[in-house]
XYZ file of C-alpha atoms in Angstrom:
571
model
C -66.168 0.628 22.199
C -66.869 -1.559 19.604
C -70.077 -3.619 19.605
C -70.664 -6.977 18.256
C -73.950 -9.282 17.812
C -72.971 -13.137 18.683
C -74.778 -16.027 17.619
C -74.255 -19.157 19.866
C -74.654 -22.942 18.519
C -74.500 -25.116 20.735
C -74.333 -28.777 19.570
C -75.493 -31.766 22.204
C -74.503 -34.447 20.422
C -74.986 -37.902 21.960
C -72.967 -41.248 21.533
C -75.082 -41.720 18.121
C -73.312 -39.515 15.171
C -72.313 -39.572 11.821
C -69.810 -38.737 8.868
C -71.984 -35.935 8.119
C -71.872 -34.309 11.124
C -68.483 -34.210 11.735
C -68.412 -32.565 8.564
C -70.542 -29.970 9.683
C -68.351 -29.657 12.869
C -65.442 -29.193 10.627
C -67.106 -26.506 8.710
C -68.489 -24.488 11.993
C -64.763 -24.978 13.238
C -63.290 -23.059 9.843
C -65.979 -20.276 10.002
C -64.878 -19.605 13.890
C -61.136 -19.508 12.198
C -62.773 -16.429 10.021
C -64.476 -15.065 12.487
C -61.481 -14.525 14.612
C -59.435 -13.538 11.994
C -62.185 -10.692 10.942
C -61.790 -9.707 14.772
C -58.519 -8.742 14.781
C -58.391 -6.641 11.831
C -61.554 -4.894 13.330
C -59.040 -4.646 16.503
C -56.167 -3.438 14.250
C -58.222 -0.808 12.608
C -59.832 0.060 15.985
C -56.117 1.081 17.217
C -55.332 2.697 13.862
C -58.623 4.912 14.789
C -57.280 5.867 18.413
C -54.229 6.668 17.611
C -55.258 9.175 14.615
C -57.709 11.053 16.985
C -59.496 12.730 14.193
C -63.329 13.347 14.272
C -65.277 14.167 16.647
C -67.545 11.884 18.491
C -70.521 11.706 15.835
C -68.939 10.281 13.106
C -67.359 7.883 15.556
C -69.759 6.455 16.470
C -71.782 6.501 12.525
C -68.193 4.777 11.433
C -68.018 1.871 13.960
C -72.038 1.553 13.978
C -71.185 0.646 9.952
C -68.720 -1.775 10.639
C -70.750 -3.784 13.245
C -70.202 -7.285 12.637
C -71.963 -10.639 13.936
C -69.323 -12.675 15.154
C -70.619 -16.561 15.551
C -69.081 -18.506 18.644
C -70.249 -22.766 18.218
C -69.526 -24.224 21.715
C -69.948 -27.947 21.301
C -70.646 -30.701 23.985
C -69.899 -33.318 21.748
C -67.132 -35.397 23.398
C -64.771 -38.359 21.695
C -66.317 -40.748 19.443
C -67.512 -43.515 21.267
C -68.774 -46.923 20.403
C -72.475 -48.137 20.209
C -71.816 -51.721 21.324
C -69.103 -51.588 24.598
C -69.478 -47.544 24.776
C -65.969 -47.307 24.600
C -64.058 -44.430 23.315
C -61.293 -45.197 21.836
C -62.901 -46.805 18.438
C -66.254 -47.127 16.923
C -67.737 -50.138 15.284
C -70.703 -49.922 12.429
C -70.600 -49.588 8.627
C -67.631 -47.972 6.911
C -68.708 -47.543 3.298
C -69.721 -51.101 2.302
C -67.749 -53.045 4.879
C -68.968 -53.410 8.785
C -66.350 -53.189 11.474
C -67.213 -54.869 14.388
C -66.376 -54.276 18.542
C -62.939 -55.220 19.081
C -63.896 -55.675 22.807
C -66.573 -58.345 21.683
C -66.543 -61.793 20.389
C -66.855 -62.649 17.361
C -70.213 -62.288 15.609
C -69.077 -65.158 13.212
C -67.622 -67.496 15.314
C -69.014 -66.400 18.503
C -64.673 -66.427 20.076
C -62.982 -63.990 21.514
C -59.585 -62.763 20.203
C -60.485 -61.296 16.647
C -63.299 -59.547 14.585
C -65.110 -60.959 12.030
C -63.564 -59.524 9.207
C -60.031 -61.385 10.473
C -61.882 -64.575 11.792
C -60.000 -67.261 10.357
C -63.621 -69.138 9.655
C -64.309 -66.151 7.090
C -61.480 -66.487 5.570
C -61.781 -70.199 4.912
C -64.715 -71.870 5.333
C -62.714 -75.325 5.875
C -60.681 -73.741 8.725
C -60.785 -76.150 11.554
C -63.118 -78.691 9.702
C -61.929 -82.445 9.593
C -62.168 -83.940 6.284
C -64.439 -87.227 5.635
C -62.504 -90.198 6.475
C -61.079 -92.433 3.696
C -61.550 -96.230 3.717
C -58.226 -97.389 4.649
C -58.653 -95.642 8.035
C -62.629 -96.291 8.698
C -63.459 -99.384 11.121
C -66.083 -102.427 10.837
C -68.991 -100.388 11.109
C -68.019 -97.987 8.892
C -66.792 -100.238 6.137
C -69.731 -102.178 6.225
C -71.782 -98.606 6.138
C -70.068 -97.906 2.906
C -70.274 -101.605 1.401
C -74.042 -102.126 2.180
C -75.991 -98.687 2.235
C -73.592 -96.443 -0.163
C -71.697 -98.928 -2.316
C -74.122 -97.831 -5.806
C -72.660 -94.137 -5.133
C -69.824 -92.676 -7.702
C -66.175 -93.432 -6.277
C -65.786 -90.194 -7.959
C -66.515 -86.749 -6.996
C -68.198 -85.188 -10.086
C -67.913 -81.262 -10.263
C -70.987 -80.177 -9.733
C -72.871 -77.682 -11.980
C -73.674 -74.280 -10.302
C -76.566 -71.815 -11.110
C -74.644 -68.779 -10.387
C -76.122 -66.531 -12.649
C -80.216 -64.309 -12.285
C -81.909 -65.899 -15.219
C -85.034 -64.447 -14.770
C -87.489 -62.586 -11.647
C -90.511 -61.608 -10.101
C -90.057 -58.621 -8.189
C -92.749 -58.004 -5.001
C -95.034 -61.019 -5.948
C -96.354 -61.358 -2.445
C -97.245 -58.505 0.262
C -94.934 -60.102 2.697
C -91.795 -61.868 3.273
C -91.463 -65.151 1.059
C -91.426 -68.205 3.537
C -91.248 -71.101 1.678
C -90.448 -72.323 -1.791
C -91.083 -75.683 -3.341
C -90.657 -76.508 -7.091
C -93.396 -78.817 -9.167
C -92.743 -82.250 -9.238
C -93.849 -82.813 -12.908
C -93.416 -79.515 -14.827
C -90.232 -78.044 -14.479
C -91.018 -74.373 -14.846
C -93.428 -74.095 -12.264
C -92.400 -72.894 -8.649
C -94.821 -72.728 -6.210
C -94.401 -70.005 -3.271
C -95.697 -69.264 0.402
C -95.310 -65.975 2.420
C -95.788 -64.352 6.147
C -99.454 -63.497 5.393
C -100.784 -66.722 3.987
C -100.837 -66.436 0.440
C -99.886 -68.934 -2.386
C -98.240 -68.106 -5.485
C -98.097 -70.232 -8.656
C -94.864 -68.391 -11.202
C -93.949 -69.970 -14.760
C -90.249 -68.937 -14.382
C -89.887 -69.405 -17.849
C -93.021 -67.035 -19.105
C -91.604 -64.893 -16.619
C -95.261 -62.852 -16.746
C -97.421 -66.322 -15.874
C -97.974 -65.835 -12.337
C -100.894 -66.580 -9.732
C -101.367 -65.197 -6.525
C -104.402 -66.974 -4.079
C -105.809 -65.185 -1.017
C -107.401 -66.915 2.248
C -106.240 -70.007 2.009
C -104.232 -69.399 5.065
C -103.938 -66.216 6.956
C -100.778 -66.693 8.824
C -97.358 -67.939 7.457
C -97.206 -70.732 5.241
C -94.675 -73.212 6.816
C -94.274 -76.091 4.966
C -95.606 -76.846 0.700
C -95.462 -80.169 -0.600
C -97.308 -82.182 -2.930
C -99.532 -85.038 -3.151
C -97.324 -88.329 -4.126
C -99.899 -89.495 -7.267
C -101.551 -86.275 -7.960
C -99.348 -83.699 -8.659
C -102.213 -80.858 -9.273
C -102.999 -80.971 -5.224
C -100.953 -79.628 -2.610
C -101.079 -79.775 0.907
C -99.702 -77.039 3.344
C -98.987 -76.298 6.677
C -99.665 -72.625 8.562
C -99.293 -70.436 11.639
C -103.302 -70.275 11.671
C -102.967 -74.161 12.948
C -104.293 -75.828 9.675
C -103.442 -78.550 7.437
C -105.197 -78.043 3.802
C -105.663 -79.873 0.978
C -105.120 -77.671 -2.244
C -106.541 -77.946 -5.824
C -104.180 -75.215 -7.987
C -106.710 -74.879 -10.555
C -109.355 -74.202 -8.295
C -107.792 -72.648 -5.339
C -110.459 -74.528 -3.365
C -108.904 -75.067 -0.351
C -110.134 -78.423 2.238
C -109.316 -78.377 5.724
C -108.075 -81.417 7.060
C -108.180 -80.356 10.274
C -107.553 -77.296 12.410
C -106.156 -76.763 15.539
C -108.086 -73.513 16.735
C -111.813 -74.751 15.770
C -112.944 -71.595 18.610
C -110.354 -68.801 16.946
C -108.166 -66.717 18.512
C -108.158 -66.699 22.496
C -104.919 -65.582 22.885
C -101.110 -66.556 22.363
C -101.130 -69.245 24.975
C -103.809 -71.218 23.584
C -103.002 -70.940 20.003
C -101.344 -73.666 17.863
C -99.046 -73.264 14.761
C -98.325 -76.088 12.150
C -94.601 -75.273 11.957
C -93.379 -78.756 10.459
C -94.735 -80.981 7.420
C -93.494 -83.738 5.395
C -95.022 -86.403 3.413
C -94.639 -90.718 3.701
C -95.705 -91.829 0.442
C -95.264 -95.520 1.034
C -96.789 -95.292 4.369
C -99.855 -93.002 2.835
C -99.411 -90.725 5.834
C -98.945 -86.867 6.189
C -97.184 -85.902 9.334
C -97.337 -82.738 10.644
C -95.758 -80.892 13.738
C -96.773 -77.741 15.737
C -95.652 -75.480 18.513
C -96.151 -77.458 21.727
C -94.033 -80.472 20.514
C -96.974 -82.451 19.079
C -96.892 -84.750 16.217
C -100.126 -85.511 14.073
C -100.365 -88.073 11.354
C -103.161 -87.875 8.912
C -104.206 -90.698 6.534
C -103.687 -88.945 2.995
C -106.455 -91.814 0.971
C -109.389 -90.216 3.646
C -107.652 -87.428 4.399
C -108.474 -87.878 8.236
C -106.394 -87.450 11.565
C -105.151 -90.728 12.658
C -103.887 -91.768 16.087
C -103.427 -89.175 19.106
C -101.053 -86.318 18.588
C -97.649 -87.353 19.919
C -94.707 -85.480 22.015
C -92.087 -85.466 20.392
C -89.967 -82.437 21.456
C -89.815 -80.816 25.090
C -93.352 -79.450 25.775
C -94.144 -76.191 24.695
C -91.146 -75.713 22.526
C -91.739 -75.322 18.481
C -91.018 -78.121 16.303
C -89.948 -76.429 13.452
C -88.407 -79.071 10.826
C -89.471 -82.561 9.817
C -88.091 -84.620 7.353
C -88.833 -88.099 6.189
C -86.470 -90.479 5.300
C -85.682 -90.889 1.679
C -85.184 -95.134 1.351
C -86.840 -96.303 4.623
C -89.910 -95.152 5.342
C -90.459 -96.095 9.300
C -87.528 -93.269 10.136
C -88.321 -89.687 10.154
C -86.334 -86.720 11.823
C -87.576 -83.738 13.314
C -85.798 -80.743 15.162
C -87.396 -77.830 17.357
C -86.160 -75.058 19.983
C -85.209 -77.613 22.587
C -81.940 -77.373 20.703
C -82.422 -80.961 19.489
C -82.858 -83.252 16.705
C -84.271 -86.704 16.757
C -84.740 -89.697 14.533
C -87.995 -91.771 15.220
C -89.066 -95.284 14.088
C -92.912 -95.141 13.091
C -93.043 -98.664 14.035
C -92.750 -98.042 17.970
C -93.645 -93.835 18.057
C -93.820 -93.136 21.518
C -92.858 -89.799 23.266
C -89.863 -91.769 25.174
C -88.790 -93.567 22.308
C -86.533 -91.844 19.658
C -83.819 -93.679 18.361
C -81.188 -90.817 18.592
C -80.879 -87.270 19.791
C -78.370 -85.067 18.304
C -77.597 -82.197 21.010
C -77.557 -78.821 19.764
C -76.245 -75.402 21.755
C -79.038 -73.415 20.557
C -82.207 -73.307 18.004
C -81.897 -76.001 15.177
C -84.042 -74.262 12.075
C -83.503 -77.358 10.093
C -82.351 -81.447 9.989
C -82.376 -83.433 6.304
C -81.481 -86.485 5.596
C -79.107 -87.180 3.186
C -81.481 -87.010 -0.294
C -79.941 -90.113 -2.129
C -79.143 -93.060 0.225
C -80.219 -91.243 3.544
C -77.177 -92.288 5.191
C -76.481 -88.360 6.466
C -77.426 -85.734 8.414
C -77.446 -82.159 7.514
C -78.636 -79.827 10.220
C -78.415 -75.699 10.715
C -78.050 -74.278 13.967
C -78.417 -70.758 15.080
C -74.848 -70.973 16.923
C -73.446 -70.289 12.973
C -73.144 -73.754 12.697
C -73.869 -76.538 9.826
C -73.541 -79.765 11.488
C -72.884 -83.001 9.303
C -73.520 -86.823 10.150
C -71.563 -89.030 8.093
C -73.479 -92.483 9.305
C -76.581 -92.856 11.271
C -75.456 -96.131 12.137
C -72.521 -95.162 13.867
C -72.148 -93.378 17.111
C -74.244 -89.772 16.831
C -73.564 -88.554 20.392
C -71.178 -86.423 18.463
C -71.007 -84.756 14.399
C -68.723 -85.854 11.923
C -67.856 -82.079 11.025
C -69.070 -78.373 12.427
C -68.795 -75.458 9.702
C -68.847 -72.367 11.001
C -70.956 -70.143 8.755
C -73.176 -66.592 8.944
C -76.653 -67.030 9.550
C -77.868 -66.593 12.864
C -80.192 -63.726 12.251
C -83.610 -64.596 11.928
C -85.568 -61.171 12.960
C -87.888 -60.081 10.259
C -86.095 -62.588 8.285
C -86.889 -66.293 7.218
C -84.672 -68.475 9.259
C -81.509 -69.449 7.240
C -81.931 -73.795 6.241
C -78.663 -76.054 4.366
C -80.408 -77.565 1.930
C -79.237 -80.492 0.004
C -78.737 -80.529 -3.675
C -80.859 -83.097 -4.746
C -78.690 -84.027 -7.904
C -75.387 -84.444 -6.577
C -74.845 -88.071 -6.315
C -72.099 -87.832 -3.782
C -74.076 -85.899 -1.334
C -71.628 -83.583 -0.644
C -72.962 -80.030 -2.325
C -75.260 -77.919 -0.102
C -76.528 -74.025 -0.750
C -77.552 -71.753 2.162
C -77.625 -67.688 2.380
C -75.595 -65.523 4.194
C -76.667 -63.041 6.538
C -72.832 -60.886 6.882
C -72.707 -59.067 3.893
C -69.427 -58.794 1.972
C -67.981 -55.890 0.188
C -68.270 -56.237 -3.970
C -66.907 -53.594 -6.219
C -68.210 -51.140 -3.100
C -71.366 -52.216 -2.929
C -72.398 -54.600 0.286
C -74.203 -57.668 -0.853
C -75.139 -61.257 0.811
C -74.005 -64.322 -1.362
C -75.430 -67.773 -1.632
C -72.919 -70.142 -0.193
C -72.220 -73.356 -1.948
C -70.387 -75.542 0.592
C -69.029 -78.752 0.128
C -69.622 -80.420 3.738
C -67.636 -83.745 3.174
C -64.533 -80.525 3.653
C -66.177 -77.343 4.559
C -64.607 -75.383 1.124
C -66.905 -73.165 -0.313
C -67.017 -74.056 -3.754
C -68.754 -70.990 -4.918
C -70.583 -67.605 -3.651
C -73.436 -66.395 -5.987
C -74.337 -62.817 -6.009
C -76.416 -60.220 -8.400
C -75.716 -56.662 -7.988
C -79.583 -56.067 -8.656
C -80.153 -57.862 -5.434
C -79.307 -55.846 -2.407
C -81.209 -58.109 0.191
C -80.778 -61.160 1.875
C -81.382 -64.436 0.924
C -82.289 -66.549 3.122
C -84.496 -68.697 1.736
C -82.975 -70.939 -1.277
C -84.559 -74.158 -2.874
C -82.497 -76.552 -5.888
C -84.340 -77.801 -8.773
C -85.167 -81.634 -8.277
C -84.355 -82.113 -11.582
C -82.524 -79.155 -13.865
C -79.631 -77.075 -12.813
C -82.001 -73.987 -11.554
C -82.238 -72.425 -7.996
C -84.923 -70.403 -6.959
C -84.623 -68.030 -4.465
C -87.057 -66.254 -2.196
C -85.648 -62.344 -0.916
C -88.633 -60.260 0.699
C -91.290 -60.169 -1.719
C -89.583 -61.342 -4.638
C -88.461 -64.666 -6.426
C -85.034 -64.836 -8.585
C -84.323 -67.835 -10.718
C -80.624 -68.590 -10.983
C -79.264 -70.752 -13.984
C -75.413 -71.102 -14.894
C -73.847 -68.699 -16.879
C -72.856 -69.588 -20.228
C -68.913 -69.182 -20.866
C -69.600 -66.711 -23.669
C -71.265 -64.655 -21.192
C -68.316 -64.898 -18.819
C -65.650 -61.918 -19.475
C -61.737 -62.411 -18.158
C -62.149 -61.156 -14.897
C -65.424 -63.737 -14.813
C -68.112 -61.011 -14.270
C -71.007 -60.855 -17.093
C -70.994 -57.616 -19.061
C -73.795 -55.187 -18.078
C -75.125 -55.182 -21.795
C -75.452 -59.369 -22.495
C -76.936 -58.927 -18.934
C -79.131 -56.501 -19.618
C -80.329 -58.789 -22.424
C -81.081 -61.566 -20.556
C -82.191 -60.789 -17.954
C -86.064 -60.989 -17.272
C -87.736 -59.313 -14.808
C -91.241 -58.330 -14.003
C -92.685 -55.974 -10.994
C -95.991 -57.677 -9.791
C -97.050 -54.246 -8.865
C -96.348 -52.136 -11.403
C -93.326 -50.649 -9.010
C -96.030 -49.267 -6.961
C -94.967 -50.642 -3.680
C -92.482 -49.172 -1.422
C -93.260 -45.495 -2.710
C -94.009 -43.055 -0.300
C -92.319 -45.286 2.687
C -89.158 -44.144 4.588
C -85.986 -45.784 3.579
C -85.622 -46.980 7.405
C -88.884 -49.404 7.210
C -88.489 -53.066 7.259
C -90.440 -55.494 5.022
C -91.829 -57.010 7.890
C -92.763 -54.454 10.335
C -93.365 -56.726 13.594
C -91.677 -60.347 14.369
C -94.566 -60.871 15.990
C -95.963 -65.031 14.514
C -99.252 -63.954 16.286
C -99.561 -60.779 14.665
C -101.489 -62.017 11.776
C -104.076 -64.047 13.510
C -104.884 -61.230 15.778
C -105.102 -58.867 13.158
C -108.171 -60.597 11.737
C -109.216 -61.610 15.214
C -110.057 -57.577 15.745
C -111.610 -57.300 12.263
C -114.455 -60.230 13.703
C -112.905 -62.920 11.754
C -110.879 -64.869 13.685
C -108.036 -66.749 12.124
C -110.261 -69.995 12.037
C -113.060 -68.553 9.474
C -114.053 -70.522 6.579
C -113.736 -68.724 3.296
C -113.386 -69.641 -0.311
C -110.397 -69.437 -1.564
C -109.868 -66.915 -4.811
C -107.474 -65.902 -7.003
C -106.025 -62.160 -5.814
C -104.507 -61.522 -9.196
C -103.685 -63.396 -12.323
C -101.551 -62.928 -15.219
C-alpha cells in the first residue's frame, strides 16, 4: 500500500481579511490542484506495478518507500466575504486602491440620507446641489432692501474673481511635537505666521526664510485654542489654553504673564477642571473676552490686564463654548457657538445669561460662527452634521439660514475640528476655504483638498491639493493682506501662493522639475521623527483634552505651575 505524509493548514479566517490573503488562498488552492494531480499518476503507476507482478516483496517495498510523497490538504473555514460595517455578505465596503467604497445598506457618510453612497451622492458631485442662490434685488422685500441700501451699499455690484493660492510655495515639515491647533498670521509683517499645537507650544516661522523658525516651551501645557494679537502692540500676543489660562505674550522674550487662571489648585480631576476654548479681542471696547468649558464668559480689561465683571453663562451649563467672534463694525455684538448645538449673538450693552439677541439652532456640534469680515452683515457657521450654514442678514428673520452646503468634515478624532473661514480680502464676502476630511482619488493616489466655496451659491470654485501632502488639512488660515494661505497638517505648516501661468502645463498640473525648484521645504527635525514607529500609529495617540494636564499632574507639576518661558529651539 502506498504511504503518504499529509500536512494540514487550516485557515480561521475571521470577517477582517485582505487582498493578500486571498491571494494566498488562491495559491494554496493551485498547489492542492498539483497535489492531486501528482496522486494519480502515483495511482497510475501503482496499477502499472500490480499488474506487472515482477519482484519480489523487498524491492517493493525499497521502490514505493522512494517514491513517498507529502501530499498537502488546506481545509479552510474562511466563509464569504462579509462586510465590516452591516456584516453583510453579499459586498464589502473599505478602501479599493485609492478610492473608499462605502455600506450600501447605510446612509450616506456625506449627506447623512439614505438611498446612495457617497461616491454617487449628488452633494459630491456638486457642491451647489440643492443650495438656493442669494436673492437678487428685484425680488428682496423692505427689510432687505433697506439691508442692502444702508449696511452693504459701499460693497462692489460686481463679483470680482477672486485670486486663489493653489499652489505649496514653501514648508516646515514636523515643527511642533503635536498636532497644529491654531494658526494666526502677523498683523504688521507679512511673512511671519505664528502657530499653536495640542501640547502647548508656540511657534514663530518666517515663511519666506523658510529656515527662520522659533519654537517656545511652557507657556502653556495643554492645547493652544485661540492666538491673537494685541490691537496697538503688535510684538504681544495673548492666548487662550486647555490648562485654563489667559497669557499675555512678549515674542522676543517668550516671557509669558498670566492674566488669570482658572485652576489656581492644579489638577483635581476632569470634573473640576476648566479649559479656555474661545478668545477674541474688542479693540474699541479695550476688552479681551474669553470663553471656557462650562459655558462661562470672562472679560478682561486689556490697559490693566485684569478680570472684569463676573464670568457670565452664556451657553447651556457644562457644555464647551468653543468659538467666539467679535463683530467687525459694531463693537457691542459678539457671537459665540458651543456643543449645545447653538450659536448666539449678544449685545455687550445688556450681557445677561437670558439675554441674547438671537439663537441660531444647530442639529449637532457647531466648531465655528464668523461674522461676515467686511460689513458684518453675515453669518458663516460649520456644523458637524457636514453642514456650512450661511446668514445673509442679521437683521432679518434668523430662526432659519439663508443656505445649507453640504460638505465633508465631520471627523474631528485626533484631528483639529474642521472651521469655514472667511477670506478676508474678498470684498463681496462670498469666498470661504475649509478642508476636507473624504479623500478623493488623484492620479491613484488618495488625497484631501482644500475647498474653496463660494457660499452666496454653494459652487466650489476650486480644490487645492499637493501630492507631497498625504494628510488632512483641517486647519487653514488666509492672509489678511497678500494672496497666501497657510495651512496647519499634523506637525507641519505649508504656505500656499498661486501658481504662476508659466508654471501651469496644458493639462494645468505643474511639472515635477519647476516644482522641484521651487519648492522650499525644511524638516525641523532633521527627519528624525516618525522613525522606528509602526505605520499604524496616529499623530495624536489619545483624544483625550485632559491627557496633557494629567500627564504633568503625575510628574508633580500640575498643569497650573509657574515656569519661565524659553525658547526650545531656534534657527
Amino acid at each position: 500500500m502506498l504511504l503518504r505524509k499529509r500536512t494540514v493548514v487550516v485557515h480561521d479566517d475571521s470577517s477582517d481579511y485582505s487582498d493578500e490573503e486571498d491571494e494566498a488562498l488562491e495559491e494554496e488552492e493551485e498547489e492542492e490542484d498539483v497535489v492531486k494531480e501528482e496522486e494519480a499518476d502515483l495511482r497510475e503507476g501503482g496499477e502499472q506495478d500490480d499488474a506487472a507482478g515482477d519482484g519480489d516483496d523487498d524491492e517493493e517495498g525499497d521502490q514505493r518507500s522512494s517514491v513517498t510523497k507529502k501530499a498537502r490538504i488546506s481545509i479552510s473555514l474562511k466563509g464569504a466575504k462579509v462586510c465590516k460595517v452591516c456584516k453583510a455578505k453579499d459586498h464589502q465596503a473599505g478602501f479599493v486602491g485609492s478610492v473608499y467604497m462605502d455600506c450600501p445598506n447605510k446612509p450616506c457618510y456625506l449627506c447623512k440620507k439614505p438611498g446612495h453612497t457617497t461616491l454617487t451622492c449628488p452633494h459630491r458631485i456638486a457642491t451647489e446641489h440643492g443650495v438656493v442662490a442669494a436673492l437678487r434685488k428685484h425680488s428682496m422685500g423692505l427689510v432687505d432692501f433697506v439691508h442692502e441700501r444702508q449696511l452693504r451699499h459701499h460693497l462692489p455690484p460686481v463679483k470680482l474673481t477672486p485670486v486663489i493660492p493653489n499652489g505649496v510655495d514653501s514648508a516646515v515639515i514636523r515643527l511642533h511635537s503635536r498636532r497644529v491647533t491654531y494658526l494666526e498670521f502677523h498683523p504688521t509683517k507679512d511673512n511671519f505666521l505664528i502657530s499653536g499645537d495640542k501640547k502647548g507650544q508656540i511657534g514663530i516661522w518666517d515663511f519666506e526664510k523658510v529656515f527662520e523658525k522659533t519654537v517656545y516651551d511652557q507657556i502653556h501645557t495643554c492645547l493652544v485654542n485661540s492666538i491673537k494679537f494685541h490691537p496697538w502692540q503688535d510684538g504681544m500676543l495673548y492666548t487662550a489654553s486647555s490648562d485654563g489660562k489667559v497669557c499675555y505674550t512678549d515674542l522676543e522674550t517668550a516671557v509669558p504673564v498670566e492674566i488669570f487662571d482658572l485652576n489656581p489648585d492644579g489638577w483635581a480631576g476632569p470634573s473640576t477642571w476648566r479649559m479656555m476654548y474661545a478668545m477674541d479681542l474688542n479693540a474699541i471696547r479695550n476688552l479681551a473676552l474669553a470663553a471656557d468649558n462650562f459655558g462661562f464668559l470672562y472679560q478682561l480689561d486689556m490697559r490693566s490686564n485684569l478680570k472684569v465683571g463676573k464670568p457670565i453663562g452664556v451657553h447651556k451649563k457644562g457644555t464647551k463654548v468653543v468659538g467666539l467672534h467679535c463683530h467687525p463694525i459694531e463693537p457691542d455684538l459678539f457671537l459665540t457657538c458651543g456643543n449645545d448645538h447653538t450659536a448666539r449673538i449678544w449685545d455687550m450693552r445688556m450681557l445677561d445669561s437670558d439675554s441674547c439677541l438671537a439663537e441660531l439652532q444647530h442639529s449637532r456640534v457647531v466648531t465655528s460662527a464668523y461674522f461676515s469680515p467686511v460689513t458684518g452683515t453675515k453669518i458663516l457657521t460649520t456644523c458637524q452634521d457636514n453642514r456650512i450654514r450661511v446668514w445673509d442678514n442679521i437683521c432679518a428673520d434668523l430662526t432659519t439660514c439663508s443656505r445649507e452646503i453640504v460638505h465633508s468634515h465631520d471627523f474631528n478624532r485626533y484631528l483639529t475640528s474642521f472651521k469655514a473661514e472667511w477670506d478676508p480680502k474678498d470684498p463681496s464676502e462670498c469666498l470661504t476655504v475649509i478642508g476636507r476630511y473624504i479623500s478623493d482619488d488623484f492620479q491613484g493616489v488618495a488625497l484631501h483638498p482644500i475647498d474653496f466655496i463660494d457660499i452666496s451659491t454653494g459652487q466650489l470654485v476650486e480644490q487645492v491639493f499637493d501630492h507631497s501632502i498625504t494628510t488632512i488639512c483641517p486647519v487653514n488660515k488666509l492672509h489678511p493682506r497678500i494672496n497666501v494661505m497657510a495651512t496647519g497638517s499634523s506637525r507641519s505648516l505649508f504656505i500656499w501662493k498661486p501658481k504662476e501661468e508659466s508654471d501651469v502645463g496644458a493639462n494645468g498640473t505643474e511639472s515635477e522639475q519647476k516644482k522641484q525648484i521651487k519648492l522650499r521645504i525644511y524638516e525641523a527635525d532633521g527627519g528624525k521623527s516618525g522613525k522606528g514607529k509602526s505605520k499604524h500609529d496616529y499623530d495624536d495617540d489619545d483624544d483625550d483634552d485632559f491627557s496633557s494636564c494629567k500627564k504633568k499632574g503625575s510628574k508633580g507639576e500640575g498643569p497650573s505651575s509657574s515656569k519661565v518661558a524659553r525658547p526650545r529651539r531656534r534657527c
